PDB file of C-alpha atoms in Angstrom:
ATOM      1  CA  UNK A   1      95.511 132.014  85.081  1.00 70.00           C
ATOM      2  CA  UNK A   2      93.367 132.703  87.733  1.00 89.00           C
ATOM      3  CA  UNK A   3      94.471 131.872  91.650  1.00 89.00           C
ATOM      4  CA  UNK A   4      93.523 129.262  91.746  1.00 94.00           C
ATOM      5  CA  UNK A   5      95.366 127.638  89.814  1.00 95.00           C
ATOM      6  CA  UNK A   6      98.220 130.336  90.481  1.00 96.00           C
ATOM      7  CA  UNK A   7      97.987 128.668  94.280  1.00 96.00           C
ATOM      8  CA  UNK A   8      98.613 124.665  92.461  1.00 96.00           C
ATOM      9  CA  UNK A   9     101.499 125.697  90.539  1.00 96.00           C
ATOM     10  CA  UNK A  10     102.459 127.363  93.106  1.00 96.00           C
ATOM     11  CA  UNK A  11     102.267 124.812  95.634  1.00 96.00           C
ATOM     12  CA  UNK A  12     104.001 122.798  93.234  1.00 93.00           C
ATOM     13  CA  UNK A  13     107.513 123.897  92.925  1.00 93.00           C
ATOM     14  CA  UNK A  14     107.292 124.988  96.727  1.00 94.00           C
ATOM     15  CA  UNK A  15     106.763 120.899  97.320  1.00 91.00           C
ATOM     16  CA  UNK A  16     109.643 120.335  95.133  1.00 88.00           C
ATOM     17  CA  UNK A  17     111.840 122.987  96.511  1.00 88.00           C
ATOM     18  CA  UNK A  18     111.224 122.505 100.419  1.00 89.00           C
ATOM     19  CA  UNK A  19     108.751 119.302 100.513  1.00 86.00           C
ATOM     20  CA  UNK A  20     105.385 119.239 102.906  1.00 85.00           C
ATOM     21  CA  UNK A  21     106.587 119.662 106.033  1.00 84.00           C
ATOM     22  CA  UNK A  22     109.029 122.388 105.628  1.00 89.00           C
ATOM     23  CA  UNK A  23     106.783 124.297 102.690  1.00 93.00           C
ATOM     24  CA  UNK A  24     104.928 127.553 104.721  1.00 96.00           C
ATOM     25  CA  UNK A  25     101.630 128.991 103.550  1.00 96.00           C
ATOM     26  CA  UNK A  26     103.759 132.163 103.068  1.00 96.00           C
ATOM     27  CA  UNK A  27     105.824 129.724 100.987  1.00 97.00           C
ATOM     28  CA  UNK A  28     102.796 129.370  98.223  1.00 97.00           C
ATOM     29  CA  UNK A  29     101.824 132.824  97.944  1.00 96.00           C
ATOM     30  CA  UNK A  30     105.263 134.641  97.201  1.00 96.00           C
ATOM     31  CA  UNK A  31     105.933 131.848  94.423  1.00 95.00           C
ATOM     32  CA  UNK A  32     102.628 131.966  93.133  1.00 95.00           C
ATOM     33  CA  UNK A  33     102.326 135.614  93.663  1.00 94.00           C
ATOM     34  CA  UNK A  34      98.747 135.518  95.113  1.00 94.00           C
ATOM     35  CA  UNK A  35      97.590 136.101  99.072  1.00 93.00           C
ATOM     36  CA  UNK A  36      97.190 134.409 102.160  1.00 93.00           C
ATOM     37  CA  UNK A  37      93.196 134.532 102.330  1.00 94.00           C
ATOM     38  CA  UNK A  38      93.349 133.039  98.193  1.00 95.00           C
ATOM     39  CA  UNK A  39      94.327 129.539  99.660  1.00 95.00           C
ATOM     40  CA  UNK A  40      91.374 128.676 102.004  1.00 93.00           C
ATOM     41  CA  UNK A  41      89.152 130.374  99.649  1.00 94.00           C
ATOM     42  CA  UNK A  42      89.942 128.032  96.905  1.00 95.00           C
ATOM     43  CA  UNK A  43      90.998 125.263  98.787  1.00 94.00           C
ATOM     44  CA  UNK A  44      90.343 125.449 102.417  1.00 93.00           C
ATOM     45  CA  UNK A  45      93.441 124.566 103.851  1.00 91.00           C
ATOM     46  CA  UNK A  46      97.213 125.223 102.990  1.00 92.00           C
ATOM     47  CA  UNK A  47      97.539 121.151 103.945  1.00 87.00           C
ATOM     48  CA  UNK A  48      94.367 120.580 101.772  1.00 88.00           C
ATOM     49  CA  UNK A  49      96.556 122.819  98.528  1.00 93.00           C
ATOM     50  CA  UNK A  50      99.709 120.266  99.147  1.00 90.00           C
ATOM     51  CA  UNK A  51      98.069 117.690  98.855  1.00 85.00           C
ATOM     52  CA  UNK A  52      96.033 118.653  95.610  1.00 88.00           C
ATOM     53  CA  UNK A  53      99.439 119.821  94.527  1.00 92.00           C
ATOM     54  CA  UNK A  54     100.730 116.220  94.706  1.00 86.00           C
ATOM     55  CA  UNK A  55      98.394 114.261  93.244  1.00 82.00           C
ATOM     56  CA  UNK A  56      98.342 116.034  90.461  1.00 86.00           C
ATOM     57  CA  UNK A  57     102.111 116.063  90.056  1.00 85.00           C
ATOM     58  CA  UNK A  58     101.488 112.247  90.261  1.00 78.00           C
ATOM     59  CA  UNK A  59      99.140 111.983  87.882  1.00 76.00           C
ATOM     60  CA  UNK A  60     101.189 113.859  85.889  1.00 76.00           C
ATOM     61  CA  UNK A  61     104.684 111.807  86.729  1.00 72.00           C
ATOM     62  CA  UNK A  62     102.111 109.096  85.747  1.00 67.00           C
ATOM     63  CA  UNK A  63     101.960 109.673  81.596  1.00 70.00           C
ATOM     64  CA  UNK A  64     105.528 109.202  82.162  1.00 67.00           C
ATOM     65  CA  UNK A  65     104.925 105.093  82.725  1.00 71.00           C
ATOM     66  CA  UNK A  66     102.308 105.044  79.614  1.00 68.00           C
ATOM     67  CA  UNK A  67     106.034 105.425  77.219  1.00 71.00           C
ATOM     68  CA  UNK A  68     106.342 103.266  74.957  1.00 84.00           C
ATOM     69  CA  UNK A  69     104.996 100.125  76.266  1.00 89.00           C
ATOM     70  CA  UNK A  70     106.183  96.793  75.034  1.00 92.00           C
ATOM     71  CA  UNK A  71     104.720  93.335  75.151  1.00 94.00           C
ATOM     72  CA  UNK A  72     100.882  91.920  75.538  1.00 95.00           C
ATOM     73  CA  UNK A  73      98.549  92.815  78.305  1.00 94.00           C
ATOM     74  CA  UNK A  74      99.936  90.717  80.638  1.00 92.00           C
ATOM     75  CA  UNK A  75     103.264  89.589  79.781  1.00 95.00           C
ATOM     76  CA  UNK A  76     106.381  89.654  81.225  1.00 95.00           C
ATOM     77  CA  UNK A  77     108.421  91.647  78.531  1.00 96.00           C
ATOM     78  CA  UNK A  78     104.870  93.859  79.766  1.00 95.00           C
ATOM     79  CA  UNK A  79     106.117  93.956  82.949  1.00 96.00           C
ATOM     80  CA  UNK A  80     109.256  94.631  81.982  1.00 96.00           C
ATOM     81  CA  UNK A  81     108.350  97.712  79.714  1.00 94.00           C
ATOM     82  CA  UNK A  82     106.147  99.634  82.127  1.00 93.00           C
ATOM     83  CA  UNK A  83     108.791  98.660  85.172  1.00 94.00           C
ATOM     84  CA  UNK A  84     111.375 100.110  83.220  1.00 93.00           C
ATOM     85  CA  UNK A  85     109.433 103.352  82.095  1.00 90.00           C
ATOM     86  CA  UNK A  86     108.366 103.377  85.949  1.00 89.00           C
ATOM     87  CA  UNK A  87     112.450 103.475  86.879  1.00 91.00           C
ATOM     88  CA  UNK A  88     113.001 106.061  84.999  1.00 88.00           C
ATOM     89  CA  UNK A  89     110.823 108.364  86.581  1.00 85.00           C
ATOM     90  CA  UNK A  90     112.656 107.937  89.815  1.00 86.00           C
ATOM     91  CA  UNK A  91     116.467 108.327  87.481  1.00 82.00           C
ATOM     92  CA  UNK A  92     115.812 111.799  86.734  1.00 73.00           C
ATOM     93  CA  UNK A  93     116.840 114.994  89.157  1.00 65.00           C
ATOM     94  CA  UNK A  94     114.837 116.661  91.291  1.00 65.00           C
ATOM     95  CA  UNK A  95     112.890 113.107  90.903  1.00 68.00           C
ATOM     96  CA  UNK A  96     109.919 113.422  93.501  1.00 78.00           C
ATOM     97  CA  UNK A  97     109.933 110.155  94.629  1.00 80.00           C
ATOM     98  CA  UNK A  98     111.509 111.609  97.131  1.00 79.00           C
ATOM     99  CA  UNK A  99     109.028 113.506  98.092  1.00 81.00           C
ATOM    100  CA  UNK A 100     106.812 110.922  98.204  1.00 81.00           C
ATOM    101  CA  UNK A 101     108.340 109.139 100.567  1.00 83.00           C
ATOM    102  CA  UNK A 102     108.216 111.518 102.848  1.00 82.00           C
ATOM    103  CA  UNK A 103     104.345 112.045 102.922  1.00 79.00           C
ATOM    104  CA  UNK A 104     104.529 107.927 103.829  1.00 80.00           C
ATOM    105  CA  UNK A 105     106.959 108.955 106.799  1.00 81.00           C
ATOM    106  CA  UNK A 106     105.306 112.139 107.840  1.00 76.00           C
ATOM    107  CA  UNK A 107     101.502 110.433 107.458  1.00 72.00           C
ATOM    108  CA  UNK A 108     100.473 110.640 111.001  1.00 76.00           C
ATOM    109  CA  UNK A 109     101.833 114.223 111.052  1.00 75.00           C
ATOM    110  CA  UNK A 110      99.833 114.914 108.116  1.00 71.00           C
ATOM    111  CA  UNK A 111      96.115 113.924 108.554  1.00 74.00           C
ATOM    112  CA  UNK A 112      94.682 115.437 106.105  1.00 68.00           C
ATOM    113  CA  UNK A 113      97.022 114.888 103.422  1.00 69.00           C
ATOM    114  CA  UNK A 114      97.398 111.646 104.365  1.00 74.00           C
ATOM    115  CA  UNK A 115      93.650 111.051 103.889  1.00 75.00           C
ATOM    116  CA  UNK A 116      92.914 112.745 100.691  1.00 70.00           C
ATOM    117  CA  UNK A 117      95.983 110.690  99.648  1.00 73.00           C
ATOM    118  CA  UNK A 118      94.444 107.322 100.459  1.00 78.00           C
ATOM    119  CA  UNK A 119      91.692 108.111  98.615  1.00 76.00           C
ATOM    120  CA  UNK A 120      93.928 108.424  95.613  1.00 76.00           C
ATOM    121  CA  UNK A 121      95.697 105.892  96.193  1.00 83.00           C
ATOM    122  CA  UNK A 122      93.066 103.197  94.933  1.00 87.00           C
ATOM    123  CA  UNK A 123      93.113 105.105  91.714  1.00 86.00           C
ATOM    124  CA  UNK A 124      96.691 105.022  91.072  1.00 87.00           C
ATOM    125  CA  UNK A 125      95.818 101.152  91.931  1.00 92.00           C
ATOM    126  CA  UNK A 126      93.656 100.771  89.114  1.00 93.00           C
ATOM    127  CA  UNK A 127      95.569 102.972  86.740  1.00 90.00           C
ATOM    128  CA  UNK A 128      98.572 100.016  87.839  1.00 92.00           C
ATOM    129  CA  UNK A 129      95.746  97.944  86.980  1.00 95.00           C
ATOM    130  CA  UNK A 130      95.260  99.174  83.617  1.00 93.00           C
ATOM    131  CA  UNK A 131      98.461 100.189  82.275  1.00 92.00           C
ATOM    132  CA  UNK A 132     100.262  96.500  83.223  1.00 94.00           C
ATOM    133  CA  UNK A 133      97.001  94.610  82.160  1.00 94.00           C
ATOM    134  CA  UNK A 134      95.752  97.154  79.105  1.00 92.00           C
ATOM    135  CA  UNK A 135      92.410  97.502  80.688  1.00 94.00           C
ATOM    136  CA  UNK A 136      90.230 100.447  80.428  1.00 94.00           C
ATOM    137  CA  UNK A 137      90.272 101.672  83.668  1.00 93.00           C
ATOM    138  CA  UNK A 138      86.699 102.214  84.278  1.00 95.00           C
ATOM    139  CA  UNK A 139      86.742  98.889  83.342  1.00 97.00           C
ATOM    140  CA  UNK A 140      88.809  96.924  86.068  1.00 97.00           C
ATOM    141  CA  UNK A 141      86.312  95.149  88.996  1.00 97.00           C
ATOM    142  CA  UNK A 142      86.512  96.622  92.272  1.00 96.00           C
ATOM    143  CA  UNK A 143      87.634  93.105  93.387  1.00 97.00           C
ATOM    144  CA  UNK A 144      90.821  93.210  90.986  1.00 97.00           C
ATOM    145  CA  UNK A 145      91.945  96.433  92.271  1.00 96.00           C
ATOM    146  CA  UNK A 146      91.307  94.817  95.964  1.00 95.00           C
ATOM    147  CA  UNK A 147      94.519  92.822  94.698  1.00 97.00           C
ATOM    148  CA  UNK A 148      96.157  93.221  91.474  1.00 96.00           C
ATOM    149  CA  UNK A 149      96.001  97.072  92.528  1.00 96.00           C
ATOM    150  CA  UNK A 150      97.183  97.192  95.528  1.00 95.00           C
ATOM    151  CA  UNK A 151     100.316  94.319  94.683  1.00 96.00           C
ATOM    152  CA  UNK A 152     101.385  96.322  92.070  1.00 95.00           C
ATOM    153  CA  UNK A 153     100.809  99.775  94.330  1.00 92.00           C
ATOM    154  CA  UNK A 154     103.008  98.031  97.020  1.00 94.00           C
ATOM    155  CA  UNK A 155     105.622  97.068  94.788  1.00 95.00           C
ATOM    156  CA  UNK A 156     105.342 100.490  93.557  1.00 92.00           C
ATOM    157  CA  UNK A 157     105.974 102.034  97.156  1.00 91.00           C
ATOM    158  CA  UNK A 158     109.348  99.455  97.856  1.00 93.00           C
ATOM    159  CA  UNK A 159     110.464 100.191  94.537  1.00 94.00           C
ATOM    160  CA  UNK A 160     110.317 103.986  95.706  1.00 90.00           C
ATOM    161  CA  UNK A 161     111.947 103.540  99.267  1.00 90.00           C
ATOM    162  CA  UNK A 162     114.732 101.478  97.485  1.00 92.00           C
ATOM    163  CA  UNK A 163     115.427 104.709  95.029  1.00 90.00           C
ATOM    164  CA  UNK A 164     114.939 106.530  97.230  1.00 86.00           C
ATOM    165  CA  UNK A 165     117.212 105.289 100.085  1.00 87.00           C
ATOM    166  CA  UNK A 166     120.455 104.020  97.997  1.00 90.00           C
ATOM    167  CA  UNK A 167     119.978 104.626  94.240  1.00 89.00           C
ATOM    168  CA  UNK A 168     122.898 102.426  93.613  1.00 92.00           C
ATOM    169  CA  UNK A 169     121.411  99.461  95.004  1.00 94.00           C
ATOM    170  CA  UNK A 170     117.328  99.584  94.034  1.00 94.00           C
ATOM    171  CA  UNK A 171     116.636  97.410  91.610  1.00 96.00           C
ATOM    172  CA  UNK A 172     116.361  97.475  88.381  1.00 96.00           C
ATOM    173  CA  UNK A 173     112.924  96.412  85.655  1.00 96.00           C
ATOM    174  CA  UNK A 174     115.054  93.038  84.666  1.00 97.00           C
ATOM    175  CA  UNK A 175     115.928  91.825  88.052  1.00 97.00           C
ATOM    176  CA  UNK A 176     112.587  92.202  89.485  1.00 97.00           C
ATOM    177  CA  UNK A 177     110.790  90.769  86.008  1.00 97.00           C
ATOM    178  CA  UNK A 178     113.193  88.044  87.370  1.00 97.00           C
ATOM    179  CA  UNK A 179     111.848  87.912  90.262  1.00 96.00           C
ATOM    180  CA  UNK A 180     107.998  87.605  89.598  1.00 96.00           C
ATOM    181  CA  UNK A 181     109.104  84.744  87.352  1.00 95.00           C
ATOM    182  CA  UNK A 182     110.687  82.806  90.074  1.00 94.00           C
ATOM    183  CA  UNK A 183     107.760  83.474  92.558  1.00 94.00           C
ATOM    184  CA  UNK A 184     105.669  82.043  90.095  1.00 93.00           C
ATOM    185  CA  UNK A 185     107.966  78.980  89.423  1.00 93.00           C
ATOM    186  CA  UNK A 186     107.482  78.162  92.864  1.00 93.00           C
ATOM    187  CA  UNK A 187     104.135  78.552  93.648  1.00 93.00           C
ATOM    188  CA  UNK A 188     103.055  76.344  90.417  1.00 91.00           C
ATOM    189  CA  UNK A 189     106.006  73.416  91.548  1.00 86.00           C
ATOM    190  CA  UNK A 190     108.579  74.626  89.610  1.00 74.00           C
ATOM    191  CA  UNK A 191     112.202  75.845  91.043  1.00 72.00           C
ATOM    192  CA  UNK A 192     112.757  78.832  91.849  1.00 67.00           C
TER     193      UNK A 192
END
């Protein structure tokens, strides 16, 4: 690996160990075996490097979401299956979701990180739509990203917050599915 890749891998390890706020440029250099100047040369700033490292970690995590998926695209069975996979990633020791909550809570203090991640969030919303509906990401229209993608992203943020704050009472996939079913039944004139 070259310095660019070494820095990225070192930044990932630092993020998991210390989080965004407590990670210094010197921590990354020590962890990556590079030098301070290489951060500016390859990434522009420590915050930009940390943001890219975080996005790379989320992208790797999304592969776990894909796992074994059951059910037809758009079905409640698929909804349960996908959320089961996602929640499974939150159970793992050293889960990066705690780091994600730090980013949300500290966003105004990390403007470069927040801006970078806000752009990446749109891609994440598109990915959620594809995952739940079976569509190819490149075929998901913008208005669907703005509606259904936003719905899934918002649900993800809530689930992430609950699993970070109190894993013992955080929802399971079947609870989310039952809640969605009740919302749909109530909205279509049924009894929740």
